[in-house]
XYZ file of C-alpha atoms in Angstrom:
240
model
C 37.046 -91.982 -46.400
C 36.118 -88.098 -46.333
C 38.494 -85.954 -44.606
C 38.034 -82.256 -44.650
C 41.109 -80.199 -44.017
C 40.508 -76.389 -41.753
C 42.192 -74.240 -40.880
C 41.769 -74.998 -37.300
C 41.158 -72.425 -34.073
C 41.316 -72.283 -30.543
C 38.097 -70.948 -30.418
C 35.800 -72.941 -28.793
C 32.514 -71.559 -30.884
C 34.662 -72.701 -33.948
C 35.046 -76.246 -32.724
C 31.327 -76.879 -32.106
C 30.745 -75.239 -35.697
C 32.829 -77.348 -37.756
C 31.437 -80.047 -35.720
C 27.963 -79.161 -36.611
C 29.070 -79.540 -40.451
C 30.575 -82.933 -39.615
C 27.134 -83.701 -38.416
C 24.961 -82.373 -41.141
C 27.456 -84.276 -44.058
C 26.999 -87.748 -42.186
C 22.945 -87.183 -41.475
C 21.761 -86.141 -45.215
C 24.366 -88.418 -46.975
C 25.702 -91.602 -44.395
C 28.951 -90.573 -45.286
C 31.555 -90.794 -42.653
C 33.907 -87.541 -42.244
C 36.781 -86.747 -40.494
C 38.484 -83.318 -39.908
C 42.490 -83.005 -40.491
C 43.467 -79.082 -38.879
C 46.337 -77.518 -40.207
C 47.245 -75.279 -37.144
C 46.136 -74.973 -33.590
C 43.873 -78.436 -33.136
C 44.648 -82.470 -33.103
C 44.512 -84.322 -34.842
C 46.260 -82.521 -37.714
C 45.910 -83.756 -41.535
C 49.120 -85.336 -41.241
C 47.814 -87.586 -38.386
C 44.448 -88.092 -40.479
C 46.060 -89.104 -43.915
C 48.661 -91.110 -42.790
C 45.809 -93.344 -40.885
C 43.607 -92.721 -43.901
C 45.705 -93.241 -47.392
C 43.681 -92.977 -50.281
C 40.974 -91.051 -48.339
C 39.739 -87.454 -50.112
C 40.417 -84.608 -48.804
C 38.221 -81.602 -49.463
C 39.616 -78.207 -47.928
C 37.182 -76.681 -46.220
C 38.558 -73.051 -47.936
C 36.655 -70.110 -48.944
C 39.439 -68.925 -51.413
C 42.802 -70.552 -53.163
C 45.488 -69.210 -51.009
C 48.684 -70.894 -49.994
C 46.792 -73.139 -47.885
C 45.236 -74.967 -50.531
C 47.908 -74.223 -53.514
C 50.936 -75.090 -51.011
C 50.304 -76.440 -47.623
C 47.948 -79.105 -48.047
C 49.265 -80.937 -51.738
C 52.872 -80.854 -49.364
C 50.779 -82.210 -46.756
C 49.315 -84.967 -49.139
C 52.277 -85.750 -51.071
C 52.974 -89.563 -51.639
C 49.566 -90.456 -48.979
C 47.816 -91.497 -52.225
C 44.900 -89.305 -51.071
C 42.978 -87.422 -53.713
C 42.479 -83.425 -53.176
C 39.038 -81.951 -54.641
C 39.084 -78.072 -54.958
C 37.847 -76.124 -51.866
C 34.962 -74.146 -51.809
C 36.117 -70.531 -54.286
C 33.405 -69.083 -55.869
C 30.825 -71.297 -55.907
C 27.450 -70.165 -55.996
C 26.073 -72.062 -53.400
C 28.534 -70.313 -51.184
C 27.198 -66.787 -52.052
C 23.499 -68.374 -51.641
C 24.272 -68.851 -47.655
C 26.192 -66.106 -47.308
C 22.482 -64.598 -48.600
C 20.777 -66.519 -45.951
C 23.098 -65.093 -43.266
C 22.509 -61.819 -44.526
C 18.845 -62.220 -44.667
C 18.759 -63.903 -40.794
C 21.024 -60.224 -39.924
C 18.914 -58.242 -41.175
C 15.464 -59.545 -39.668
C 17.792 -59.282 -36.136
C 17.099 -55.846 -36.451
C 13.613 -55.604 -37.392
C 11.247 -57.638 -39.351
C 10.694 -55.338 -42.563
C 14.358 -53.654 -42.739
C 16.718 -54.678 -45.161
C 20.364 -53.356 -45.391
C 20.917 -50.652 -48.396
C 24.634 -51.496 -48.932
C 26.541 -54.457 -47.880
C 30.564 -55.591 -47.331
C 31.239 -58.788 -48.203
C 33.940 -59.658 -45.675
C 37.075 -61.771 -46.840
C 39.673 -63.094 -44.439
C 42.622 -61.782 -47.231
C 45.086 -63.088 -48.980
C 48.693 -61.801 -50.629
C 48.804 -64.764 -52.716
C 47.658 -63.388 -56.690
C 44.208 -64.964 -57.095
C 43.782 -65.580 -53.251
C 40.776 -63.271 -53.066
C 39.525 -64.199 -56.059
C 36.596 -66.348 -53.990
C 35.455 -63.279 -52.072
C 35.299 -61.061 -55.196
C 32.719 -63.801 -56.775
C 31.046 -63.660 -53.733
C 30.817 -60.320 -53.883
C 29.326 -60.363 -57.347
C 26.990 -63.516 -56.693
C 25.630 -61.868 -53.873
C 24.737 -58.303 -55.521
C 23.227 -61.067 -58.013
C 20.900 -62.512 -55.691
C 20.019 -59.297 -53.995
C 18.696 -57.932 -57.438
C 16.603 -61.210 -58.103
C 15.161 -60.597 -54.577
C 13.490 -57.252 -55.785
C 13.579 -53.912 -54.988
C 13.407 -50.822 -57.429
C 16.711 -49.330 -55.788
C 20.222 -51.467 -56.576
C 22.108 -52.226 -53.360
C 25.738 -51.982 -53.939
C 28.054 -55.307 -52.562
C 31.620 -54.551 -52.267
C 34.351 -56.920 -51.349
C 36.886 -56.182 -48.262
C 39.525 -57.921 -46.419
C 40.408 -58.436 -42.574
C 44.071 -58.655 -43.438
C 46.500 -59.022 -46.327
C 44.609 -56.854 -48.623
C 42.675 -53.693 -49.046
C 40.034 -52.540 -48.774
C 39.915 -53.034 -44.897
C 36.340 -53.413 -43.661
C 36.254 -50.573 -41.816
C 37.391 -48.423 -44.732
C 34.616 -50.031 -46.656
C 32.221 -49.824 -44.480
C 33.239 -45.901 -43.746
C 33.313 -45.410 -47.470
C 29.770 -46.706 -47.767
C 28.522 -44.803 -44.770
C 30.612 -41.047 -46.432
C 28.680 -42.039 -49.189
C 25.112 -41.368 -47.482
C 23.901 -44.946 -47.095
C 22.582 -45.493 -43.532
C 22.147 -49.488 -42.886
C 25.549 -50.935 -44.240
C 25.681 -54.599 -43.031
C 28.672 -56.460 -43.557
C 28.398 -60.327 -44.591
C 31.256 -62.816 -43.089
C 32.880 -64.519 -45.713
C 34.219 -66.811 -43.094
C 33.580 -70.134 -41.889
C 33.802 -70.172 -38.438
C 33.616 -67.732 -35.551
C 37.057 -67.043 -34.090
C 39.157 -63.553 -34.514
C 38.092 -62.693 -37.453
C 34.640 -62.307 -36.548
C 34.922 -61.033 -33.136
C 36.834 -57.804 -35.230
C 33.801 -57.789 -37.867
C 31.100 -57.583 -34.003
C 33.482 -54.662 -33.547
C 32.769 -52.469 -36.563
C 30.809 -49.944 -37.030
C 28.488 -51.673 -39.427
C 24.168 -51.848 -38.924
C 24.256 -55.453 -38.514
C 26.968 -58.514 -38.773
C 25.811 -62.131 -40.496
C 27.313 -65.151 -38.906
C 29.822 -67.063 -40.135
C 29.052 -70.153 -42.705
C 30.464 -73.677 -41.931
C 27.139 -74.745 -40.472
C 24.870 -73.953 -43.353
C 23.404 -77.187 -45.158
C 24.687 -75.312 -48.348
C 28.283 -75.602 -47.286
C 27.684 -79.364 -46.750
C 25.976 -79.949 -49.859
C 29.442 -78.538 -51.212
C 31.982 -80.989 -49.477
C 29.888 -84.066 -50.357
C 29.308 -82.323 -53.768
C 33.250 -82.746 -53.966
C 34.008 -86.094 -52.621
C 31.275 -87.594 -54.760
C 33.261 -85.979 -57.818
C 35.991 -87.562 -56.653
C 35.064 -91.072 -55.731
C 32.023 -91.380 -58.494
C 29.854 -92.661 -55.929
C 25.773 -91.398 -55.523
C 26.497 -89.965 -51.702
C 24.502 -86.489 -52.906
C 20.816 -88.790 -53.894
C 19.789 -89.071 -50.132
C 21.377 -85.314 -49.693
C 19.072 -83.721 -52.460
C 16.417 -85.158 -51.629
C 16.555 -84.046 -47.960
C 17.094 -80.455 -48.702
């Protein structure tokens, strides 16, 4: 069995996007998932696991903060389940974060591309909790240089709580600093809080959030085949 642990949110837009994951990892692979929440939503992982020993449980977790260092081994503990890693710094996370950025962008006109971008984090205390949105960061200036373009677009990294930057000090810093179409790319999963404060900024355009891309999918079977040694990714890859 494939559970993937979130967060979980009352948000109803979140729901139907974690849903639309659930649905894209059984349709390229036949691979049956469930989703365990930690806060908020039933059922929770506890309820999951304990009807699902032995199942593996991929957090669905941009970066390695005490949700997936503390809350979900505590959660797991003597279930028999095995944990993957979550989803920190890989690149096929900064590649649909690029798609995102790329869909924001031709929202506000067809040939107009941002010239500096914040990569938005949720934040973390925890030492090395932010570490997934700072190689995002990096991955993403990556990609934006293999896209073209004589003049480099700088990517910086910034935090919606927990940490610093903010992103509206990043964004303002961008803007003092004479560059005119800052967009800011969610590195979040679903839409919720978080992104309703990112629609708020002052930024030239806002991507969406990234549960829902087939990239994040690819990911959380790309784990629980790891895991279980099986070939669930054959059908997957050669869908996408």
């Amino acid at each position: 069995m494939l559970v993937i642990a979130v967060h979980g949110s009352a948000a109803t837009e979140a729901v139907a996007t974690i849903d639309r994951l659930v649905s894209c990892v059984e349709a390229i692979s036949g691979v049956h998932a469930l989703v365990g929440h930690l806060d908020v939503q039933r059922p929770s992982l506890a309820e999951v696991v304990r009807e699902h020993p032995q199942a593996v449980v991929v957090p669905l977790l941009l970066g390695d903060g005490f949700h997936r260092r503390v809350d979900i081994p505590a959660v797991l503990e003597g279930t028999g389940c095995t944990l993957t890693e979550g989803l920190s710094g890989e690149r096929d996370v900064a590649r649909a974060l690029h798609s995102r950025l790329r869909d924001a962008e031709r929202r506000r006109g067809p040939y107009t591309r941002a010239d500096a971008v914040v990569v938005a984090g949720a934040g973390s205390s925890r030492p090395g909790g932010n570490a997934g949105t700072e190689a995002c960061a990096a991955q993403l200036a990556a990609l934006l240089e293999y896209d073209g373009g004589s003049v480099p677009v700088p990517v910086v990294p910034a935090y919606l709580t927990s940490a610093g930057p903010t992103v509206p000090e990043a964004v303002a810093s961008l803007q003092a600093a004479g560059y005119h179409r800052v967009a800011v790319a969610a590195h979040l999963l679903a839409p919720g809080r978080f992104t309703r404060a990112l629609n708020g900024s002052a930024a030239w355009t806002v991507s969406e959030p990234l549960a829902d891309h087939p990239r994040l999918a690819l990911l959380v079977l790309g784990r629980y085949e790891s895991a279980r040694g099986t070939r669930a990714l054959r059908a997957a890859r050669l869908a996408c």
